[in-house]
XYZ file of C-alpha atoms in Angstrom:
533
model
C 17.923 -12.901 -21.619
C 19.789 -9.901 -19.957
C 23.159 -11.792 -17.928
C 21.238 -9.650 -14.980
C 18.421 -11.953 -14.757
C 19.137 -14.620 -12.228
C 17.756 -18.230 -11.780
C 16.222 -18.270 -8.569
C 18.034 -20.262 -6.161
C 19.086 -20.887 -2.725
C 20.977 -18.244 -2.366
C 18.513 -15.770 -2.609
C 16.134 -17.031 -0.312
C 15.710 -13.416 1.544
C 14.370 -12.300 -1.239
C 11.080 -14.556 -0.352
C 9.833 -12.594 2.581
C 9.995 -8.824 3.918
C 9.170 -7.629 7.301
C 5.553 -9.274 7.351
C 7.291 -12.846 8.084
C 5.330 -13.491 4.661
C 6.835 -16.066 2.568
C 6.908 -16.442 -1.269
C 8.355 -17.585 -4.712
C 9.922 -16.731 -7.190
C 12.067 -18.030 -10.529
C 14.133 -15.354 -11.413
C 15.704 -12.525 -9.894
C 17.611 -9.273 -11.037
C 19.474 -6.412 -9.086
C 19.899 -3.454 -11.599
C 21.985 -1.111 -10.954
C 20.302 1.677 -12.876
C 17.376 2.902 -14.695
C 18.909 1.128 -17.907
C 18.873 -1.985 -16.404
C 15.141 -1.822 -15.162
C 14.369 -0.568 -18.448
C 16.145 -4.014 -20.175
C 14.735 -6.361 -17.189
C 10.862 -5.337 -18.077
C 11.633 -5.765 -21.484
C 12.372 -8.689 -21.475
C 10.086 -9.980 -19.413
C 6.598 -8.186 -20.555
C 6.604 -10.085 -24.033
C 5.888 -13.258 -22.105
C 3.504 -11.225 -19.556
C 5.694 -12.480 -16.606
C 4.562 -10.718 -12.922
C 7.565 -8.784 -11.334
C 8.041 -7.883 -7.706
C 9.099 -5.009 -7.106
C 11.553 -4.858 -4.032
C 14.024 -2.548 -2.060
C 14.705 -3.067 1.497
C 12.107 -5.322 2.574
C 11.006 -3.342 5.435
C 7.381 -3.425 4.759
C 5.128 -4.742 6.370
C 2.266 -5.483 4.354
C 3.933 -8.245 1.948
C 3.884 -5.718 -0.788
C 7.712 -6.944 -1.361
C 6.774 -10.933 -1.062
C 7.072 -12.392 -4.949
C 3.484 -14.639 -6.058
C 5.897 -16.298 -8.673
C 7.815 -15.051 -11.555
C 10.355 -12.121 -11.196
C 11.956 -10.555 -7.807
C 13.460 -6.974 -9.292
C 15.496 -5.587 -6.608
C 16.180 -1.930 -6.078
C 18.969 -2.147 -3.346
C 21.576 -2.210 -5.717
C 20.367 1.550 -7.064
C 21.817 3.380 -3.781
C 23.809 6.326 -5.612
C 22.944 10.572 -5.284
C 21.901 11.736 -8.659
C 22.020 15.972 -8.139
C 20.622 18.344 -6.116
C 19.026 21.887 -6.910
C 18.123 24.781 -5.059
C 14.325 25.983 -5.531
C 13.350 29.716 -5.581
C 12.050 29.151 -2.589
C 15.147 28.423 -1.038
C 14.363 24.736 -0.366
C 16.981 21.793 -1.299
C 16.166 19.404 -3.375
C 17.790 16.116 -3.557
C 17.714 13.588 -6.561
C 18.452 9.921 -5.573
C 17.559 6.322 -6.799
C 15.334 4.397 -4.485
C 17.856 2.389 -3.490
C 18.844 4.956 -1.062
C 18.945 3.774 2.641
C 17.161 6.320 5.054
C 19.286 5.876 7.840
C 22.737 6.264 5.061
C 20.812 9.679 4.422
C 20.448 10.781 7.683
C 23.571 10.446 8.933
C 25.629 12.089 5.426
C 22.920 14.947 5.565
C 23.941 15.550 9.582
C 27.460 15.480 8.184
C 27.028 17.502 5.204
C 28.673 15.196 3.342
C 26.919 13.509 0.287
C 28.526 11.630 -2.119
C 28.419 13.883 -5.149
C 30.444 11.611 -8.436
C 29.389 12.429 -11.241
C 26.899 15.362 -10.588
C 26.926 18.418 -12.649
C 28.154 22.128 -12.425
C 24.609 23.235 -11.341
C 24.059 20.345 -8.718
C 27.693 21.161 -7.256
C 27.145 24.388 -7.389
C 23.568 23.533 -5.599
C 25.920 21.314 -3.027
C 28.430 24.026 -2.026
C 25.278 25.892 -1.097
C 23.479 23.068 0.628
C 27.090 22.653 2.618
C 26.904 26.141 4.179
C 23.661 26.163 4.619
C 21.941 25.413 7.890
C 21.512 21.998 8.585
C 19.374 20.085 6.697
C 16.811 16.723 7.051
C 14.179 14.742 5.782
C 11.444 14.222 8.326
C 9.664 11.308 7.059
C 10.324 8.339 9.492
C 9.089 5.402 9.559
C 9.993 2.968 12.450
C 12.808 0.531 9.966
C 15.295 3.002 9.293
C 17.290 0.890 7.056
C 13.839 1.638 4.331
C 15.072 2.403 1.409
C 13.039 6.212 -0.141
C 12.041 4.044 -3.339
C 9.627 1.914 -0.702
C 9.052 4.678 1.417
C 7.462 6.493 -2.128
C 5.824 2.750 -2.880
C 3.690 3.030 0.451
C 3.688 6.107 1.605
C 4.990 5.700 4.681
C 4.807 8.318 6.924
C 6.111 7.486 11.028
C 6.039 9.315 14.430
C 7.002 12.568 12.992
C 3.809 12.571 10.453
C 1.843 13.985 12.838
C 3.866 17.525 12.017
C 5.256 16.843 8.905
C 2.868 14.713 6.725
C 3.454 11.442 5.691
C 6.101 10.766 2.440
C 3.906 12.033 0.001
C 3.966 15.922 0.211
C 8.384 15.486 -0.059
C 8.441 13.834 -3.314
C 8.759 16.364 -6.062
C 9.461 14.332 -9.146
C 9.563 11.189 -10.123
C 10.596 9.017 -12.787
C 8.320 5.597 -13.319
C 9.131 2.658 -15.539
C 5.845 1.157 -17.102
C 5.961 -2.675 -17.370
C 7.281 -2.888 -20.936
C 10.375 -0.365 -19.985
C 8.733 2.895 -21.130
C 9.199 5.527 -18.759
C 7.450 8.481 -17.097
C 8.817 11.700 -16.462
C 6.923 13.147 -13.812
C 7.118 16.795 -11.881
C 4.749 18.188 -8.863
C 3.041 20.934 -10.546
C 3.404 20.089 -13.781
C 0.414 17.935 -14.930
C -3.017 17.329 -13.355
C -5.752 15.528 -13.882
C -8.785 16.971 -15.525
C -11.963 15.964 -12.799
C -10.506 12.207 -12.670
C -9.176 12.071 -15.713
C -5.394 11.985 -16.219
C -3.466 12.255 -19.604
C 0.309 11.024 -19.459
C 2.948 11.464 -21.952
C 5.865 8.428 -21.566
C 8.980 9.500 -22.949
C 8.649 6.683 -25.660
C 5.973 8.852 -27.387
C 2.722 6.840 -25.745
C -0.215 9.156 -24.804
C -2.121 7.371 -21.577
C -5.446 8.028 -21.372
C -5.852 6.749 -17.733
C -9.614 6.811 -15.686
C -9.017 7.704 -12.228
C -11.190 4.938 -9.222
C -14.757 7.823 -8.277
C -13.929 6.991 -4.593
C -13.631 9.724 -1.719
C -10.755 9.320 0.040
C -11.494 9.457 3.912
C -10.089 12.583 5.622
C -7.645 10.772 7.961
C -3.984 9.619 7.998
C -4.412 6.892 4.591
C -2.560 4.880 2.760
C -5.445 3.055 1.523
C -5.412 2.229 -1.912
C -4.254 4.448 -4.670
C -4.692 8.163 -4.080
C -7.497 9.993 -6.102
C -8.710 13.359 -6.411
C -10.674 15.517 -8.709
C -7.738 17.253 -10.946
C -4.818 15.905 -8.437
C -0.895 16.068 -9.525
C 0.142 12.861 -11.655
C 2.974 12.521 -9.203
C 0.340 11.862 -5.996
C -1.097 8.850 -8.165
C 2.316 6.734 -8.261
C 3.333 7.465 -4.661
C 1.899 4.446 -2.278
C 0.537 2.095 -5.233
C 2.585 -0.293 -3.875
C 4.664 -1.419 -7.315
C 1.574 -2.091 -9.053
C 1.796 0.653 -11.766
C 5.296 0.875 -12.379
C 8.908 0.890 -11.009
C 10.493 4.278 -9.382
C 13.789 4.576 -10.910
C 14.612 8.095 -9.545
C 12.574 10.095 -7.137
C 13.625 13.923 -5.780
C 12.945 14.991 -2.430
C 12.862 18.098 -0.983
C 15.063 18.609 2.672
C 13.635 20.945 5.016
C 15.862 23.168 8.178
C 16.801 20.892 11.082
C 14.754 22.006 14.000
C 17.658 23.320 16.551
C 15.982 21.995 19.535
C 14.452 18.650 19.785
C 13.223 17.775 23.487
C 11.363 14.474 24.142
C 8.790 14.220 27.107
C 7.270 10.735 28.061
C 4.315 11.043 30.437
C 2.949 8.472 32.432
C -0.479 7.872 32.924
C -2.538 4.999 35.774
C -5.394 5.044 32.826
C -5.878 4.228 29.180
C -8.732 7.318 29.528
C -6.220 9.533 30.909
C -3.628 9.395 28.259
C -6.516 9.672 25.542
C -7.716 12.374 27.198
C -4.619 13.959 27.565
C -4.091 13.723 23.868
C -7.091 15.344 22.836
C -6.319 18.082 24.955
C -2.775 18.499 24.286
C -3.281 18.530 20.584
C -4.696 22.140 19.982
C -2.308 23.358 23.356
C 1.189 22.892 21.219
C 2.037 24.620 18.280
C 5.168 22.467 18.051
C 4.591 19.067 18.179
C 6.663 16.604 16.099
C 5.211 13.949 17.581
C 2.380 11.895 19.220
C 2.683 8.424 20.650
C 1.421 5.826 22.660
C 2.122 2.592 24.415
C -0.446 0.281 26.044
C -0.912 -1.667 29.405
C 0.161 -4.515 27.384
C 3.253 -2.965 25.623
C 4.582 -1.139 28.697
C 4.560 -5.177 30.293
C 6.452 -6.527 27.494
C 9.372 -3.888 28.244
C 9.178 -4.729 31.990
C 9.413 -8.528 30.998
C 12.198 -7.809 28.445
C 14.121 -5.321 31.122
C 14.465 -8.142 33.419
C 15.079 -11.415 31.142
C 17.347 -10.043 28.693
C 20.584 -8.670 28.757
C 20.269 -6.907 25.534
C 17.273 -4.450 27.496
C 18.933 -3.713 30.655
C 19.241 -0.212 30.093
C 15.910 0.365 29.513
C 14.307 2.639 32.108
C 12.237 0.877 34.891
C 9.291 1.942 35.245
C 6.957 2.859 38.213
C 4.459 -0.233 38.505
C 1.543 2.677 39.253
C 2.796 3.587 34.950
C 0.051 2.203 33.031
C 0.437 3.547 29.893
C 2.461 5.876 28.042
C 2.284 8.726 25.885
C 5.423 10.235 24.646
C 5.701 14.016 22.657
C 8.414 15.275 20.785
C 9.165 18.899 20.353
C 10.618 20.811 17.339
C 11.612 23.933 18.304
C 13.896 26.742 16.980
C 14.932 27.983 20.408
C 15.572 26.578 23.947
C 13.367 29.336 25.266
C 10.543 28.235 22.805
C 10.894 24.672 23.868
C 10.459 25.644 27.402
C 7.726 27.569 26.927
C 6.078 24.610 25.014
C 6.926 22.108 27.700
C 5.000 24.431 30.787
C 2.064 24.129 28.240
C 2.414 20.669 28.499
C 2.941 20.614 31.737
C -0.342 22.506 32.227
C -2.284 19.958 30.237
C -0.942 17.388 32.351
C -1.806 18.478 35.308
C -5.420 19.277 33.909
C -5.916 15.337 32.554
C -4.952 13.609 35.200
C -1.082 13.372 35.042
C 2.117 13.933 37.159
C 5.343 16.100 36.473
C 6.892 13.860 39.092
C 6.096 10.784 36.113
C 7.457 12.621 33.541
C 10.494 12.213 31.682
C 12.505 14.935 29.359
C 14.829 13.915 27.370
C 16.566 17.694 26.677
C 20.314 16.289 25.740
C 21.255 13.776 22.705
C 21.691 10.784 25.211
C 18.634 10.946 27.110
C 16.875 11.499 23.564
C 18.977 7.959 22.612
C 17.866 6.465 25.447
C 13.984 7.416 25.028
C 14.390 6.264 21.259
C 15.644 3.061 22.329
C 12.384 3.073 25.168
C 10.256 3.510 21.931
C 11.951 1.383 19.246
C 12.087 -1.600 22.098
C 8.455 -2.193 22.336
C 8.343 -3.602 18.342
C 11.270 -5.394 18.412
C 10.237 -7.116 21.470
C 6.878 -8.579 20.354
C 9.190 -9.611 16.708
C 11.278 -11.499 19.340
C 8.262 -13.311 21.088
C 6.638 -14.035 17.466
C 9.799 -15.610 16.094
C 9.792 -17.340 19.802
C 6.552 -18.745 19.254
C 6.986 -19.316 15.811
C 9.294 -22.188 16.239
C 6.514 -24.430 18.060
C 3.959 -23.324 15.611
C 5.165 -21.749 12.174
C 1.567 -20.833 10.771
C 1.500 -18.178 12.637
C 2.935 -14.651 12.631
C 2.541 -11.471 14.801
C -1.045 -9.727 13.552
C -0.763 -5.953 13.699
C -3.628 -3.252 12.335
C -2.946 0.112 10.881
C -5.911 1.624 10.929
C -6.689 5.361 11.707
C -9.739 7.514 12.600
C -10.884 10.941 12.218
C -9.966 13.496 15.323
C -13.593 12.819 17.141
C -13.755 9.461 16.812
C -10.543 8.427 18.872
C -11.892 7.267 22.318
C -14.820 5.219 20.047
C -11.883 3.141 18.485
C -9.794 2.756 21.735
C -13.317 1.592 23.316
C -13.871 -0.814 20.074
C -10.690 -2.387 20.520
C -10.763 -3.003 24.129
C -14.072 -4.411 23.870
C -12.915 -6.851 21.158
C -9.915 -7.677 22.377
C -10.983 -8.609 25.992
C -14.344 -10.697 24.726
C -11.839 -12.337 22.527
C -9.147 -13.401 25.298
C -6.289 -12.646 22.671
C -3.176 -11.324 23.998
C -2.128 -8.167 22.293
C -0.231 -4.604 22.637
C -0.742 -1.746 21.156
C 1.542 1.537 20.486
C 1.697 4.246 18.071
C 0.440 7.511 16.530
C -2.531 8.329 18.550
C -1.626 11.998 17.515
C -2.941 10.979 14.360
C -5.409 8.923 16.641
C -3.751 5.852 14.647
C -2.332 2.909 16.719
C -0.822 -0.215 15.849
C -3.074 -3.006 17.810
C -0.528 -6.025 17.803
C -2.224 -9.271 18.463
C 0.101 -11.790 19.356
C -0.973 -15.653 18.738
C 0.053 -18.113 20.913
C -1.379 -20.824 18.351
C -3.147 -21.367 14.754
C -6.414 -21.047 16.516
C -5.383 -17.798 17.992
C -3.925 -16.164 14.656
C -7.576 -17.291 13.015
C -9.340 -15.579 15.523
C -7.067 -12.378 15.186
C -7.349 -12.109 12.022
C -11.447 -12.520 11.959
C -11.542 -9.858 14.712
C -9.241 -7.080 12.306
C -11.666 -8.145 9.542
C -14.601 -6.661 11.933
C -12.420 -3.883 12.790
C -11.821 -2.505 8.810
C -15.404 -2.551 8.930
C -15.796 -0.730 11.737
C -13.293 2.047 11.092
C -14.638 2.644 7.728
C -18.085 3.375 9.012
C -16.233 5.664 11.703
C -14.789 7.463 8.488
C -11.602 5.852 8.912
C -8.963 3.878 6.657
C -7.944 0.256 7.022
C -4.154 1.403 6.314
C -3.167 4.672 7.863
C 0.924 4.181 6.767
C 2.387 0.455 5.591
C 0.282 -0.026 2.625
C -1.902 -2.437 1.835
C 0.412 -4.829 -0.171
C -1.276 -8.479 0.342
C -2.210 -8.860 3.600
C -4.932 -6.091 3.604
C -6.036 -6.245 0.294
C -9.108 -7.666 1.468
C -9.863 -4.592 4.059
C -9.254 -2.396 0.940
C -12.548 -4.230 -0.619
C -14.184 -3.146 2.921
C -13.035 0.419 2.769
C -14.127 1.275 -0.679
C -16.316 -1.507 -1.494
C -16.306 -3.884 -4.734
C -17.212 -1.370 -7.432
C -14.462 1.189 -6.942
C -11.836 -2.064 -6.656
C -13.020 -2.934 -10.037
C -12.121 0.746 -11.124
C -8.458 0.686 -9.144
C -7.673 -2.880 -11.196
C -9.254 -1.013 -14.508
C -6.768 2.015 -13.649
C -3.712 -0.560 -13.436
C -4.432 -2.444 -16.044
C -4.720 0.993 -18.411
C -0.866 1.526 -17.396
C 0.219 -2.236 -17.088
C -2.110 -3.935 -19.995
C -0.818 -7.669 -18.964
C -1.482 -7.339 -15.159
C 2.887 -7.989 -14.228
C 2.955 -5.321 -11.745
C 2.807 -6.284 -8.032
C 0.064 -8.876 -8.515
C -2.012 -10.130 -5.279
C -0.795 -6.272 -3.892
C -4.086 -3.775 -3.523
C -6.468 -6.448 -4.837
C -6.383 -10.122 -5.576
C -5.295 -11.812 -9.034
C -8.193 -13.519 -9.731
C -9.859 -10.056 -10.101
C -6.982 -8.939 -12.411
C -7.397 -11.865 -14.488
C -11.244 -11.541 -15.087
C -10.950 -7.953 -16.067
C -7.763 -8.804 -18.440
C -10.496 -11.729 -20.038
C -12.811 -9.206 -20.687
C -10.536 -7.028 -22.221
C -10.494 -4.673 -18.863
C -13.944 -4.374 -19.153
């Protein structure tokens, strides 16, 4: 056995959970350093058909990263810069292993200063450019900022900015994928496709894949349902957001894109839930530079006022007017002061149309007040973590419940008016914020006992049904990982699960892979009796 496979013991007992609050086990646990030592973890393991976990950062939110036994193989430790190139198009593109932190990559691309040992003369060369080049960033962002890119790629996570920029798919450019018995996949947008959905896939140890794509239609909303499909789609889309079930990103590349020069933020109150949806339908087609989209609730607005007045820790939030019912908060990329203005009088116009007030807005137009507004917007989820973990120590069954479901453009006031509905026939507390530029919110539920979490959770079931008759998807950015795997059986229905495990199972022959992620294990292990039949 490879010295880098650990006993699991008590001193890894992080490695159990992620950002869910779900809990696990596991018996061994490894933290390569490099694509060699992924390469000798899986092989030794996949003689004995042992499942592997596949984990970075642990910032998900779907339990993708929460071990059902066997082996915990941790990415953190693969955190270096591998090269960078320049594109005929002009674009950069970086070359990392997934171990890379987002918020490490932020701040050395703002600095210009990227720690280049061991690259060669073309990706220095590639560097000096990228150094006097105009600033550079990479707009995928979800809320955790300490997410490493190799998750980010696992789920497709996508953020506030999505609404402009797409989600974390469209910024990957090449991968490379170990397969569960340490073969590995060289992989580059643009260079192979699938034939209708059939894909053919060369690994570098010689092996020609013959892989049958799932016959499902994908809805045409924000998704990160499932594995992405499409008649004669780029290999590289197929590995990006399955979750660690199909193999192990060892390097990914991703292309930067110009910092916009001017970024203004604008958070606009509203005395109505209608009002702010109906400002958001109307501002939508009115700005042509729109980062982002968001919203916060009745419910989530309250928590802040709660949080602003019993803890320390929020005092310098903002108060806010007790005639502020809800929120909804855009951000504007723009090359010019003079183009921001003339977006924000658009806005301004909008407002005034929907039911809004200048006098209740707020622009954020200098790097503190943008601070400050971030810190308005990244309170409201670690506020409701706070009460969960509060509540949590009276009853530790349960944990905070929060959907991810999204909806096509014209459907958006039907799902507000499905949730209310629910929620208040229910009596559950709960808070919602979120995309609803991408007319996707988070609805939080927030048990105050076992009986409460049951509930909650019956009531999302009802809602992934809903959704996907509205056209929707059950997981608009997290993944699906554990928790949702059931909703995924909603969305698509049983036959095109039974293709998605047949499609693993074609790449990972013993089932290791992220088992109970995407679907459950029982499933896996019928089709694996029958010979994937």
């Amino acid at each position: 056995m490879p010295a880098s496979i650990k006993p699991f013991s008590d001193e890894f007992e992080e490695y159990r959970r992620d950002e869910s609050r779900s809990v696990g086990e596991a018996q061994s646990i490894s933290f390569p350093a490099d694509e060699d030592g992924v390469r000798a973890v899986l092989a030794e393991l996949s003689p004995d058909a042992c499942p592997v976990t596949v984990q970075g950062a642990r910032t998900g939110l779907a339990a993708g990263a929460v071990p059902h036994g066997g082996h915990v193989l941790n990415t953190s430790r693969m955190n270096r810069y591998l090269g960078m190139r320049i594109g005929d198009d002009g674009v950069f593109y970086l070359r990392s292993q997934p171990g890379v932190v987002l918020s490490e990559l932020r701040k050395q691309l703002a600095r210009k200063a990227l720690p280049h040992d061991g690259w060669d003369a073309a990706s220095l060369e590639a560097y000096r450019a990228f150094q006097k080049a105009p600033a550079q960033f990479f707009p995928t962002d979800p809320t955790e900022a300490s997410a490493c890119l190799g998750g980010m790629a696992a789920c497709n996570a996508s953020g506030a900015r999505s609404y402009a920029y797409g989600p974390m798919r469209p910024h990957v450019t090449a991968l490379r994928v170990a397969l569960a018995d340490g073969d590995i996949l060289a992989l580059r947008r643009g260079e192979t496709f699938a034939n209708g959905r059939h894909l053919a896939l060369e690994t570098e140890g010689g092996r020609t894949l013959e892989l049958d794509l799932p016959t499902y239609d994908m809805p045409a909303t924000k998704n990160a349902s499932g594995y992405f499909v499409a008649d004669d789609m780029d290999a590289v889309d197929l590995f990006i957001g399955a979750c660690g079930t199909l193999g192990v990103i060892t390097e990914l590349e991703i292309a930067l894109m110009p910092a916009p020069a001017v970024v203004w933020g604008v958070s606009c109150f509203f005395s109505s839930e209608g009002a702010a949806v109906a400002f958001t339908q109307a501002v939508r087609p009115a700005l042509t530079h729109a980062a982002a989209i968001e919203y916060f609730d009745a419910g989530a607005l309250d928590i802040l006022r709660r949080q602003r007045e019993n803890s320390t820790a929020f005092s310098a939030l903002p108060a806010l007017d007790p005639d502020a019912a809800v929120c909804v908060y855009v951000e504007l990329d723009c090359a010019t002061e003079d183009e921001a203005t003339a977006e924000l009088y658009r806005l301004g116009e909008v407002l005034g149309q929907t039911g809004g007030s200048e006098a209740a807005t707020w622009v954020a137009r200098t790097a503190v007040d943008r601070e400050c507004q971030r810190f308005f917007r990244h309170a409201v989820p670690e506020s409701v973590n706070m009460l969960i973990d509060e509540r949590r120590r009276a009853d530790p069954t349960i944990t905070k419940l929060g959907s991810d479901m999204s909806v096509p453009d014209d459907r958006l006031a039907d799902v507000i008016a499905l949730y209310r509905r629910t929620l208040a026939e229910s009596g559950l507390e709960s808070a919602a914020w979120g995309h609803i530029g991408s007319n996707h919110l988070h609805v939080n539920i927030l048990p105050r006992n076992a009986e409460d979490y049951r509930r909650g959770g019956e009531l999302f079931s009802s809602w992934a049904a809903e959704v996907t008759a509205m056209g929707g998807a059950v997981s608009a950015e997290h993944g699906v990982g554990k928790l949702k795997a059931g909703f995924l059986e909603t969305m698509y229905g049983r036959g095109h699960i039974v293709e998605s495990a047949r499609l693993k199972l074609e790449l990972d022959p013993k089932g290791q892979l992220g088992r109970g992620n995407l679907f459950s294990e029982t499933l896996l292990d019928e089709l694996m009796a029958k010979g994937g039949e």
